[in-house]
Tab-separated table of C-alpha atoms and ligand atoms in Angstrom:
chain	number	residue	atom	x	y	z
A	1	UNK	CA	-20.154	19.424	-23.641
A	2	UNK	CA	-19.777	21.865	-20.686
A	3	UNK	CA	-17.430	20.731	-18.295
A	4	UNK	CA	-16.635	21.259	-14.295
A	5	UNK	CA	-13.192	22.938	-13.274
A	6	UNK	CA	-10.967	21.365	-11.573
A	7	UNK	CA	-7.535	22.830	-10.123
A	8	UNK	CA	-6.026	19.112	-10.111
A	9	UNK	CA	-6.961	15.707	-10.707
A	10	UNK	CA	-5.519	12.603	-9.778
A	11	UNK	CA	-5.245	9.938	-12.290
A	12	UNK	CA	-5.215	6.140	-12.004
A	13	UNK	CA	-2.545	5.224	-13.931
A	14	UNK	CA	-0.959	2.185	-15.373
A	15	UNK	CA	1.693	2.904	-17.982
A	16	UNK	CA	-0.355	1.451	-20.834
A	17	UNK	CA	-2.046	3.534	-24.118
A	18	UNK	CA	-5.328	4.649	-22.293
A	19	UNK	CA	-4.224	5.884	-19.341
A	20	UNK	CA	-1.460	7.974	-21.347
A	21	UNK	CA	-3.667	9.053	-23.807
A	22	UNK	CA	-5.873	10.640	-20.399
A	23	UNK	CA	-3.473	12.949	-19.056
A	24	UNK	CA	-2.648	14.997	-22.279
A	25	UNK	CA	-6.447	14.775	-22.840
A	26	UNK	CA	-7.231	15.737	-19.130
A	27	UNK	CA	-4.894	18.653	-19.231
A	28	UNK	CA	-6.540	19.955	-22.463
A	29	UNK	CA	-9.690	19.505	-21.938
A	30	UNK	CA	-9.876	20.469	-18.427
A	31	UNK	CA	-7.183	22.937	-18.014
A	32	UNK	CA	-5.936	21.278	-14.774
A	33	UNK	CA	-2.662	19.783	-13.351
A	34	UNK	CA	-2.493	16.330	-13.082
A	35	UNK	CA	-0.783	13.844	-10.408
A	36	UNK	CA	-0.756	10.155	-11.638
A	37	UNK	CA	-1.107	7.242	-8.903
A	38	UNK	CA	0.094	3.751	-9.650
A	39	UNK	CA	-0.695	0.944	-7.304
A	40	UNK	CA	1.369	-2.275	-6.970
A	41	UNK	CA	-0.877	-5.023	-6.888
A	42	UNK	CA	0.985	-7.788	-8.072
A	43	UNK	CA	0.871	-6.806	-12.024
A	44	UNK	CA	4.692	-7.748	-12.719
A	45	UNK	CA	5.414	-4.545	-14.339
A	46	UNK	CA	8.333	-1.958	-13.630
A	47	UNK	CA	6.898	0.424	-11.823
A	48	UNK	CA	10.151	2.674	-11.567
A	49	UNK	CA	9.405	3.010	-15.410
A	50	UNK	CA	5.840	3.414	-14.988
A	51	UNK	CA	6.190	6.596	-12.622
A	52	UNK	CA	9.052	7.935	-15.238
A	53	UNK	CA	6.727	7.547	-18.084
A	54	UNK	CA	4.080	9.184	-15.996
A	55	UNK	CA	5.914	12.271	-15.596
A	56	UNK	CA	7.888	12.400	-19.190
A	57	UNK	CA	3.790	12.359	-20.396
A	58	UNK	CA	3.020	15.274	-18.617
A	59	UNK	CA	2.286	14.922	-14.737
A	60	UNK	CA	3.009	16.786	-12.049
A	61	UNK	CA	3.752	14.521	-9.722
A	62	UNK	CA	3.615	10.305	-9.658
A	63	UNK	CA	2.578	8.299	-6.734
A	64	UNK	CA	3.898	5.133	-6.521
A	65	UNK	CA	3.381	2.715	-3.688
A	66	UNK	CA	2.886	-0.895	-2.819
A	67	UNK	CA	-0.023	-2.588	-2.201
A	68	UNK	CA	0.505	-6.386	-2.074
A	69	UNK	CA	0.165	-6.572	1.791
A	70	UNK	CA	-2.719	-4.456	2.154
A	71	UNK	CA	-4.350	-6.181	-1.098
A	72	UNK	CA	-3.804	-9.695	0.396
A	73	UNK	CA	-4.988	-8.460	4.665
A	74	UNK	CA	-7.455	-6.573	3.819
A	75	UNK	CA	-9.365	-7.817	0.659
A	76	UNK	CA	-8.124	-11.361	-0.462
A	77	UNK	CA	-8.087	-13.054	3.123
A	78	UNK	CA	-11.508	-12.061	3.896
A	79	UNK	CA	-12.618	-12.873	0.177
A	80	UNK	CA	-11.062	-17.063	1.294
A	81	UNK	CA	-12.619	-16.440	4.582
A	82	UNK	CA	-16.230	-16.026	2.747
A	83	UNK	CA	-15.555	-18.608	-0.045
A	84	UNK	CA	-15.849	-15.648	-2.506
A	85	UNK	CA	-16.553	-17.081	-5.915
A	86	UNK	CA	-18.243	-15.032	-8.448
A	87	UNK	CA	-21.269	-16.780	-9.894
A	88	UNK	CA	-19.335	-19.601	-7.936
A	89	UNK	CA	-16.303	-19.786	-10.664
A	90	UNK	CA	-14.256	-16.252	-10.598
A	91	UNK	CA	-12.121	-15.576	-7.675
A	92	UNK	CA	-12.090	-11.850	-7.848
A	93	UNK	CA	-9.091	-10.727	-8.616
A	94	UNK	CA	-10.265	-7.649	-10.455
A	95	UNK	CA	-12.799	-6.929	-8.417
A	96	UNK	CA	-11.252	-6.956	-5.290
A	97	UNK	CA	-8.330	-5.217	-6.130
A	98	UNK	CA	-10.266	-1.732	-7.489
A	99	UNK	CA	-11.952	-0.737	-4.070
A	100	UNK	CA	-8.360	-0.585	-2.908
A	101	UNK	CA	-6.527	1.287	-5.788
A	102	UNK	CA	-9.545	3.293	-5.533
A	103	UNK	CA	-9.489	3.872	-2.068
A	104	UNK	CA	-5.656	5.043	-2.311
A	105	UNK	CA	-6.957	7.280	-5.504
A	106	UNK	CA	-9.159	9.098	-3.164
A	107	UNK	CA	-6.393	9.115	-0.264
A	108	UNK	CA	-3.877	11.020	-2.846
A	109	UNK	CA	-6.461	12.986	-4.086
A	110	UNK	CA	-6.949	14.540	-0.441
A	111	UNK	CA	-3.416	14.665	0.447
A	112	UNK	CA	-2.460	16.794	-3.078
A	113	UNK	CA	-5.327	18.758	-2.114
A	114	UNK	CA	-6.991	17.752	-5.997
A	115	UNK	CA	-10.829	18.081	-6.356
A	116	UNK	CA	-11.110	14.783	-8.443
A	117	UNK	CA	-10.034	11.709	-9.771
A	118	UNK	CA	-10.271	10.114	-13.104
A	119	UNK	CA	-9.969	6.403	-14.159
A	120	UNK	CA	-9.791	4.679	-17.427
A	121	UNK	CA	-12.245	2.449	-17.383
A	122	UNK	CA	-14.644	1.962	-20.361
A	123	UNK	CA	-18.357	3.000	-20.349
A	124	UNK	CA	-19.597	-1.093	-20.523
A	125	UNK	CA	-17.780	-2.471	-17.407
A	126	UNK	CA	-17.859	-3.277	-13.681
A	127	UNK	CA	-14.765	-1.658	-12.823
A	128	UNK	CA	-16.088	2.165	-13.089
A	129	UNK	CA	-19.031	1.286	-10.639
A	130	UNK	CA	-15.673	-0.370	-8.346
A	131	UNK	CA	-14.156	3.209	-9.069
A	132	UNK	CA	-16.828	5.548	-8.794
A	133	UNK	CA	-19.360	3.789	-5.984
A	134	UNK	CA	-15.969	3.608	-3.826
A	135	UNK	CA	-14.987	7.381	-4.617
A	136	UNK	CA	-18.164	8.227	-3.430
A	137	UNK	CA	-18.843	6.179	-0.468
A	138	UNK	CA	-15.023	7.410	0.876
A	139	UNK	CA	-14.876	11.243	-0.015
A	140	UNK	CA	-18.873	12.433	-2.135
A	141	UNK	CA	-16.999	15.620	-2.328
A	142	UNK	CA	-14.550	15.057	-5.298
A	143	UNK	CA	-15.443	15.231	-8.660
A	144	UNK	CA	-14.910	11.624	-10.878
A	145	UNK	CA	-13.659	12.090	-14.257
A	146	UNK	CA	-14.014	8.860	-16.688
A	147	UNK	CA	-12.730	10.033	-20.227
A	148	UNK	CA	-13.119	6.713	-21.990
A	149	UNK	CA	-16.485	7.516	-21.643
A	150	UNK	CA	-16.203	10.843	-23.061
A	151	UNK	CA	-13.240	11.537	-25.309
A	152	UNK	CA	-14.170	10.994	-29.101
A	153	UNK	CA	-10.811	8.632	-29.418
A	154	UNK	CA	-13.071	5.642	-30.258
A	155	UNK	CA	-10.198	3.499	-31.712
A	156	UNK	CA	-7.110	1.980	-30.448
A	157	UNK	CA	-5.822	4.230	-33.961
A	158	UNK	CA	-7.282	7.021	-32.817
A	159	UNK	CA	-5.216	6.975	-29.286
A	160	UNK	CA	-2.174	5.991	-31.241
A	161	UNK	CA	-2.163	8.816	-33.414
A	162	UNK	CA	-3.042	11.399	-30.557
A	163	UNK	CA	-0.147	10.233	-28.240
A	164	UNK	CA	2.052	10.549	-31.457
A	165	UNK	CA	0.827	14.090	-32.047
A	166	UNK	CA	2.122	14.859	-28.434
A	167	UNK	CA	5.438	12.638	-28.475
A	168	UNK	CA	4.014	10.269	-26.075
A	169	UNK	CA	5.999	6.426	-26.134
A	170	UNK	CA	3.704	3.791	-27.362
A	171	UNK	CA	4.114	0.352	-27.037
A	172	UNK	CA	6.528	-0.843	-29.731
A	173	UNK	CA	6.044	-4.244	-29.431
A	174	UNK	CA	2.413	-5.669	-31.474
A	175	UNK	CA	0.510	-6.044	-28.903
A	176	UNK	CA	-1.650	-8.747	-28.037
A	177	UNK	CA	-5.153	-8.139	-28.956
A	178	UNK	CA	-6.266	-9.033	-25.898
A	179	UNK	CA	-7.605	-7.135	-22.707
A	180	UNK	CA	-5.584	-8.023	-19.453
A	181	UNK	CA	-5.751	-7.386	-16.083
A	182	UNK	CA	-3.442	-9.333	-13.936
A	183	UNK	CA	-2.332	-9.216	-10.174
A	184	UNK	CA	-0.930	-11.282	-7.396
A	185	UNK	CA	-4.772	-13.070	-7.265
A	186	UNK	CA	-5.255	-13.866	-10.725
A	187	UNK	CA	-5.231	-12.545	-14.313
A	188	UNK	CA	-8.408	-12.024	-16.893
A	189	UNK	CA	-7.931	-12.209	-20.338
A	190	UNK	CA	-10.367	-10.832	-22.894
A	191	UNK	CA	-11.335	-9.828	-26.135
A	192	UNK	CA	-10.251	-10.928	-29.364
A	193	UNK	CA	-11.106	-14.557	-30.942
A	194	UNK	CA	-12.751	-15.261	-27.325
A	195	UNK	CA	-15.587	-12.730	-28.011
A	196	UNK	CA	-16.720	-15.951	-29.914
A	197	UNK	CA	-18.232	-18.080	-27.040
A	198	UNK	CA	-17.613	-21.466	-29.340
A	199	UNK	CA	-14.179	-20.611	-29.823
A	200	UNK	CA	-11.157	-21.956	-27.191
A	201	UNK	CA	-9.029	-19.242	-25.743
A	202	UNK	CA	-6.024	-19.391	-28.608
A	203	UNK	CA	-2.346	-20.830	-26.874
A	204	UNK	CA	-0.855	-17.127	-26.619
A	205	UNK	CA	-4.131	-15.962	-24.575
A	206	UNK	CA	-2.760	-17.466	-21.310
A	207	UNK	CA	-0.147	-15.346	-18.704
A	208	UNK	CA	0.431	-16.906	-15.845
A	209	UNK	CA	-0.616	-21.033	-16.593
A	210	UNK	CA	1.404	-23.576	-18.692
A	211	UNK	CA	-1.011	-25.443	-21.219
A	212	UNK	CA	-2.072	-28.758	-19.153
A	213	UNK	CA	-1.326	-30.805	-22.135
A	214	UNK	CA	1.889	-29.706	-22.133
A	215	UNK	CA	2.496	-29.467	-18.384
A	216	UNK	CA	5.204	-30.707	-15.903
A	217	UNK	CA	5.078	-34.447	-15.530
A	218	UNK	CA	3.570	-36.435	-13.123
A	219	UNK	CA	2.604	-34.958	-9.931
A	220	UNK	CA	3.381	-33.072	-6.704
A	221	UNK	CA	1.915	-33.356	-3.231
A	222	UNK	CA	1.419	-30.082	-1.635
A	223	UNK	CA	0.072	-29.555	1.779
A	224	UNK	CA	-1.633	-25.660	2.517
A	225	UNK	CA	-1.905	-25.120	6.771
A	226	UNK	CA	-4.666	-22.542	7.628
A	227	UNK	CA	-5.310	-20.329	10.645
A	228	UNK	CA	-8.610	-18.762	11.470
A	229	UNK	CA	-9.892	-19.675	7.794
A	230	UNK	CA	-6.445	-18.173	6.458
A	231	UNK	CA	-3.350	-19.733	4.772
A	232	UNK	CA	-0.254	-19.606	6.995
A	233	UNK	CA	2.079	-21.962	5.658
A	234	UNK	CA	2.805	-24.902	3.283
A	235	UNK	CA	4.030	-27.937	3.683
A	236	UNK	CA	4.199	-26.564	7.393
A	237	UNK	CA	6.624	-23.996	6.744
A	238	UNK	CA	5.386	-20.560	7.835
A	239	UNK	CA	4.939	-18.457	5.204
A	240	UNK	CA	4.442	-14.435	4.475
A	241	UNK	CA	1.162	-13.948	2.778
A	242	UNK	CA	2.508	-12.551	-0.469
A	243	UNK	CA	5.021	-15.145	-0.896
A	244	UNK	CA	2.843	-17.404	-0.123
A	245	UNK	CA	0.341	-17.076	-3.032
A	246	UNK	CA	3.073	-15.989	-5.336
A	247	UNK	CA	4.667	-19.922	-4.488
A	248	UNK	CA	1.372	-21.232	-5.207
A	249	UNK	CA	0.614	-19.711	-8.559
A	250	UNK	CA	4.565	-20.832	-9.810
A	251	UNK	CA	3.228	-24.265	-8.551
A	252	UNK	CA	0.003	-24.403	-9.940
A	253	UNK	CA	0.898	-22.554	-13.057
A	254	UNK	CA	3.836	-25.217	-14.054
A	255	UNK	CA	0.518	-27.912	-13.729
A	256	UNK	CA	-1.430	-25.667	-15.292
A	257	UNK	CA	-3.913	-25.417	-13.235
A	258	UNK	CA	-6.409	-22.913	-12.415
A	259	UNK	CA	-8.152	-21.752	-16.132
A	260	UNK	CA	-11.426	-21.115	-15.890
A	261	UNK	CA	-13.675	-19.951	-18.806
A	262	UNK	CA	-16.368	-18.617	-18.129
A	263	UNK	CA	-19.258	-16.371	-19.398
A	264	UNK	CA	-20.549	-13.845	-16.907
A	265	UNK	CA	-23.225	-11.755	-16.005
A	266	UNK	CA	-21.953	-7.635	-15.608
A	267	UNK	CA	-23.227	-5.104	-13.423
A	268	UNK	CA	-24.546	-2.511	-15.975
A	269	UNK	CA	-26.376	-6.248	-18.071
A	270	UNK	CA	-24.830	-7.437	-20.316
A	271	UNK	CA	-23.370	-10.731	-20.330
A	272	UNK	CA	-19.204	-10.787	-21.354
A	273	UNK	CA	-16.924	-14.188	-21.797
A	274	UNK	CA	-13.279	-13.839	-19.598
A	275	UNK	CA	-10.777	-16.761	-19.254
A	276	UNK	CA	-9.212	-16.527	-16.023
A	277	UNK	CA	-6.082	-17.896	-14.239
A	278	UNK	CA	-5.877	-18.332	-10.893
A	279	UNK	CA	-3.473	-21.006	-9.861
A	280	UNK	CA	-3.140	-19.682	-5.937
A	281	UNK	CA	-7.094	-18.783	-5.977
A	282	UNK	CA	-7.880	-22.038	-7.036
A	283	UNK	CA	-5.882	-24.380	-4.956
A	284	UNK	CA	-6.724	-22.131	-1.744
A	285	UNK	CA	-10.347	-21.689	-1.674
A	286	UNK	CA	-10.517	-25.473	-2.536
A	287	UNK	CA	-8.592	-26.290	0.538
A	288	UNK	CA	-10.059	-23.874	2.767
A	289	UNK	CA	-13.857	-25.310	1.947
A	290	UNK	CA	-12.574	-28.799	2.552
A	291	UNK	CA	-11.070	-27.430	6.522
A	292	UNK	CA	-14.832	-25.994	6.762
A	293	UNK	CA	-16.272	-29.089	6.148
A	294	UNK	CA	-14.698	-30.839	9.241
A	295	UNK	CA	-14.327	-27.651	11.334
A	296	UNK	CA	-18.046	-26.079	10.914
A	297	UNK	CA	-21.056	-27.812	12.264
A	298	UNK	CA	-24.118	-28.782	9.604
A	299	UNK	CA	-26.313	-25.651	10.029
A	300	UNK	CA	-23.556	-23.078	9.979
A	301	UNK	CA	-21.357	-24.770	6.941
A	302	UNK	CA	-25.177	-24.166	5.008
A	303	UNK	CA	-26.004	-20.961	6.065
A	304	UNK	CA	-22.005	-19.914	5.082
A	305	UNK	CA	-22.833	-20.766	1.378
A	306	UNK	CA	-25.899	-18.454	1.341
A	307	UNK	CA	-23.259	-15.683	2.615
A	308	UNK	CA	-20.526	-16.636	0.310
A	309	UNK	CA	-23.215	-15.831	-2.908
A	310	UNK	CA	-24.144	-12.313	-1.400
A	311	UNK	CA	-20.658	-11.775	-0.394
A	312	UNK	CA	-19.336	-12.211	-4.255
A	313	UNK	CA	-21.927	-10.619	-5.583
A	314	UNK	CA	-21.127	-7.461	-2.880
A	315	UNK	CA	-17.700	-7.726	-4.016
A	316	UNK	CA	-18.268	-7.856	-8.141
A	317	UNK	CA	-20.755	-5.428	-7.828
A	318	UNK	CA	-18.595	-2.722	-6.226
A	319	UNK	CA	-20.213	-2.668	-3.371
A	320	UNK	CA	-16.978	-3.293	-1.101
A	321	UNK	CA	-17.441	-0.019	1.485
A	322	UNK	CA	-20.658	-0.349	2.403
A	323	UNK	CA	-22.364	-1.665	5.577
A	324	UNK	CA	-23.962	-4.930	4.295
A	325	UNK	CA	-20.438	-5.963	3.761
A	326	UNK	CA	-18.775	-4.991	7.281
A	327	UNK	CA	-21.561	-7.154	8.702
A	328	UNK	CA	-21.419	-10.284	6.850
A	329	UNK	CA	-17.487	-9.791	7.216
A	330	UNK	CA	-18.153	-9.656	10.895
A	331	UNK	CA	-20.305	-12.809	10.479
A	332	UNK	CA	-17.313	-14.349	8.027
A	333	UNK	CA	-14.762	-13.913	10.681
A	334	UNK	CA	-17.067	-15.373	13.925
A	335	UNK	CA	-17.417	-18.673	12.323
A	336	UNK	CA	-13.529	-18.816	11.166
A	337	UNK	CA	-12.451	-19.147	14.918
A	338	UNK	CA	-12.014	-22.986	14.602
A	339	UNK	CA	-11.179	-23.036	10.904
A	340	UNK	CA	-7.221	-24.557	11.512
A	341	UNK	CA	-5.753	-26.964	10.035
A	342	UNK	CA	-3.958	-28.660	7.025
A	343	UNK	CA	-5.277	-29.442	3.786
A	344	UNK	CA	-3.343	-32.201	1.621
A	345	UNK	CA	-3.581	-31.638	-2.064
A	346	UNK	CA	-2.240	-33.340	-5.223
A	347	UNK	CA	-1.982	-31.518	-8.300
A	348	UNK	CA	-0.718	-33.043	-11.557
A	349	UNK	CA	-1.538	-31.703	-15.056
A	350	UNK	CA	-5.004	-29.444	-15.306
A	351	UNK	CA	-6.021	-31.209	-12.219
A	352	UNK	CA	-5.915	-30.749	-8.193
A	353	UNK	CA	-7.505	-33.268	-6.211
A	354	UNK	CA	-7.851	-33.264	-2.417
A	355	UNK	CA	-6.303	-36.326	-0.522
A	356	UNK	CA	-6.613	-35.700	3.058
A	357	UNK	CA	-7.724	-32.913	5.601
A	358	UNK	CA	-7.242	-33.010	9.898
A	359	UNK	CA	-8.020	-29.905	12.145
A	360	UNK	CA	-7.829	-29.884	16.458
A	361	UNK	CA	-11.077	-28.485	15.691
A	362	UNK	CA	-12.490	-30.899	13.570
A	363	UNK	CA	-16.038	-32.351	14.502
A	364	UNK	CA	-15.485	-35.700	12.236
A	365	UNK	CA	-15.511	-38.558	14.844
A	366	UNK	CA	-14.304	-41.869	13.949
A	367	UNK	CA	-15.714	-43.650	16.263
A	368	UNK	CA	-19.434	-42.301	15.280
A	369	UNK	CA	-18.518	-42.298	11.551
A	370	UNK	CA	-17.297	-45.670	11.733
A	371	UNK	CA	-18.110	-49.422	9.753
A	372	UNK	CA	-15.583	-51.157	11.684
A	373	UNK	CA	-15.047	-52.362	15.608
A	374	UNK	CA	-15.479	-49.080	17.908
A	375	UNK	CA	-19.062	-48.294	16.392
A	376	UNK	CA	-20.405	-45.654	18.957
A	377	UNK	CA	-23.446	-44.436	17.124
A	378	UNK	CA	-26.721	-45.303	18.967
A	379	UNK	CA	-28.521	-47.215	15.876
A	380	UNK	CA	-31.212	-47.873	18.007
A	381	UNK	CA	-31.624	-44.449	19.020
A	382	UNK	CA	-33.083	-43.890	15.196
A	383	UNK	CA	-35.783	-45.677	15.445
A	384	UNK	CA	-37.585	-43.438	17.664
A	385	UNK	CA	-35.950	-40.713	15.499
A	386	UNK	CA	-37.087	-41.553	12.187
A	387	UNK	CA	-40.736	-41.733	13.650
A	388	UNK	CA	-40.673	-38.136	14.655
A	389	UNK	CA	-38.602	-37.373	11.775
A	390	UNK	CA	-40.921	-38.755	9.268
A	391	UNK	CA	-44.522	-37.632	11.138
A	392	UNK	CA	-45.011	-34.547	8.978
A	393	UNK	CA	-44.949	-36.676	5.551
A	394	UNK	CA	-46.901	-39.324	7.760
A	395	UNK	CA	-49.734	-36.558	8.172
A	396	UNK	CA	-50.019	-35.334	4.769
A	397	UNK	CA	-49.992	-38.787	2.889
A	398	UNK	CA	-53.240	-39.382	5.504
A	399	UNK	CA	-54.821	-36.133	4.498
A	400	UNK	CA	-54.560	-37.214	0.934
A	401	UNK	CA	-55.769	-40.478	0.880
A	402	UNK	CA	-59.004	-39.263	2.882
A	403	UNK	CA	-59.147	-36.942	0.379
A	404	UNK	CA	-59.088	-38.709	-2.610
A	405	UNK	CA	-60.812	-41.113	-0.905
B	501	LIG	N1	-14.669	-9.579	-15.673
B	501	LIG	C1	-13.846	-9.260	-14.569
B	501	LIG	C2	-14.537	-8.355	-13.586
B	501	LIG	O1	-15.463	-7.690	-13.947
B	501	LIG	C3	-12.506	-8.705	-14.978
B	501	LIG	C4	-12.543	-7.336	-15.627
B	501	LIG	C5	-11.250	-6.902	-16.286
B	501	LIG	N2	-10.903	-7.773	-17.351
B	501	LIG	C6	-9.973	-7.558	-18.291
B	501	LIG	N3	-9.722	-8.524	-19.131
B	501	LIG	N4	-9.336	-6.412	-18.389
B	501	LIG	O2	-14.159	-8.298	-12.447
């Protein structure tokens, strides 16, 4: 195939067999430097051996930086703010986390003066429309190079043997034949036995949750305080963001909770089956829907769960810099003014369960809500209600009968 020249790319990297395979590959088959760019997300990896490996495989150059702030700020709050579930199960993790690397992709790309960037993501995912719509929405002018979709290495074999043929480490240890991509917001596991949607996710599938049936005993009360629709604290400590959701997933991951399996509906059609954990995720957005219950009148708590379907769907779709999703952020963040409060939850093995919620903003009133002494709801007042209330079904049960009649 004819190709475009380029005087340097910049290449998402992660350390693993793909992306090391791509910059020997890139270099020969595009006769162009390459500068790697690693973002810290969360993934647990050493990224002081990711950047060596990066430039013992051939780069010129290896950007390493942290993310974790940025990731949680600017993606994962506003993702809780919206009640961002993915076909109302996934939390996102993946697909909140690629506008951002690829954001910074672009960023290095125009600060190394390269004229594209390359990813390795495959040909049948969502993540290359993440990569490639956001690449184009932030700078149309460079080039994207996806090799997985081009190269003729077609096997895991086939990239073995090529990085051998140019001295490149491989993983020594067997690796799992799973697909993973984990950060600080969850992990998704795929592949393997689970490509079988009647077979459960085998015991060495899971990262991040213990097995519920084997989890810690009995349970723990934990209680999450929010501010404007975000988590601040728990157990009314004040709490940095990051630490924050990495206490939560220790928490819920010695309960084991937070495993979701789930069959989903892709971007380019297809339908794919991903196990997810998501201990944090999990025990957050629960909490935070429970303060909006109490915090947001009738009319906007409905109207907020029309917006939290378009806003996932923005989000898995790839869709993160564009318009539609600055204004329904906008919208997100107007109706989070009064979302404060605390959230009590109990968690115990596989389970979380809410136990009690209070908020200075919350519109429950006791004495209106009440059985007991202290009633202050005008019963009479229905009466006349119900009449008005009920006319329009009134009208049309007359029509019919005359009708019929
Ligand atoms: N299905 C998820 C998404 O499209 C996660 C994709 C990555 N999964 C993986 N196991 N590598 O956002």
């Amino acid at each position: 195939m004819s190709r475009p020249t380029y005087k340097k790319i910049v290449c998402a990297y992660s350390g693993g067999l793909d992306t090391s395979v791509m910059i020997p590959w890139l270099k020969e088959n595009y006769g162009c430097e390459i500068v790697t760019y690693t973002g810290n997300l969360g993934q647990g990896d050493d990224l002081d051996r990711v950047k060596a490996k990066a430039l013992a495989t051939g780069a010129v150059h290896a950007v390493v930086d942290d993310l974790k702030g940025r990731f949680v700020d600017e993606f994962i709050w506003p993702a809780v703010k919206a009640n961002a579930l993915y076909e109302g199960q996934y939390p996102l993790h993946t697909a909140l986390g690629r506008p951002l690397l690829a954001q910074r992709l672009v960023e290095v790309a125009l600060e190394t003066g390269a004229d594209a960037i390359a990813h390795g993501c495959t040909g049948k995912g969502n993540d290359q429309v993440r990569f490639e719509v956001t690449a184009q929405a932030l700078a149309p002018q460079l080039g994207v190079v996806a090799p997985l979709r081009e190269w003729e290495l077609l096997t895991r074999e086939d990239e073995v043997d090529y990085a051998i043929a140019r001295g490149i480490e491989i993983p020594i240890t067997r690796e799992k034949p799973y697909s993973i991509d984990h950060n600080l917001w969850g992990c998704a596991i795929e592949c393997g036995e689970m490509e079988d949607l009647w077979t459960e996710p085998p015991a060495d599938a899971w990262v991040m949750t213990q097995d519920p049936s084997e989890a810690a005993r009995g349970s723990v009360e934990v209680i999450l305080n929010f501010e404007q629709g975000v988590p601040v604290g728990i157990d009314g400590q004040g709490m940095d963001p990051v630490k924050l959701i990495e206490a939560l997933n220790e928490l819920g991951g010695r309960y084991g909770v937070g495993r979701i399996d789930m069959v989903e509906n892709r971007v380019v059609g297809l339908k794919s089956r991903e196990v997810y954990e998501a201990p944090a995720a999990v025990l957050i957005h629960m909490a935070h829907m429970e303060l909006e219950r109490i915090c947001l009148d009738r009319a906007t708590f409905n109207y907020k769960r029309k917006v939290a379907q378009d806003f996932s769907n923005i989000i898995y779709d790839g869709l993160w810099f564009g318009p539609l999703r600055e204004a329904l952020q906008a919208f997100v963040d107007q109706t989070q003014q009064t979302v404060s409060g605390e959230v009590r939850i109990r968690v115990s093995a596989g389970t979380a369960r809410i136990t009690g919620r209070r908020s200075p903003h919350s519109l429950y009133d006791m004495g209106l809500a009440t059985y007991s002494h202290g009633d202050t709801f005008d019963r009479q007042a229905a009466e006349g209600f119900l009449k008005l209330y009920g006319l329009p079904y009134r009208t049309v049960a007359q029509v019919r009968r005359s009708q019929e009649g």
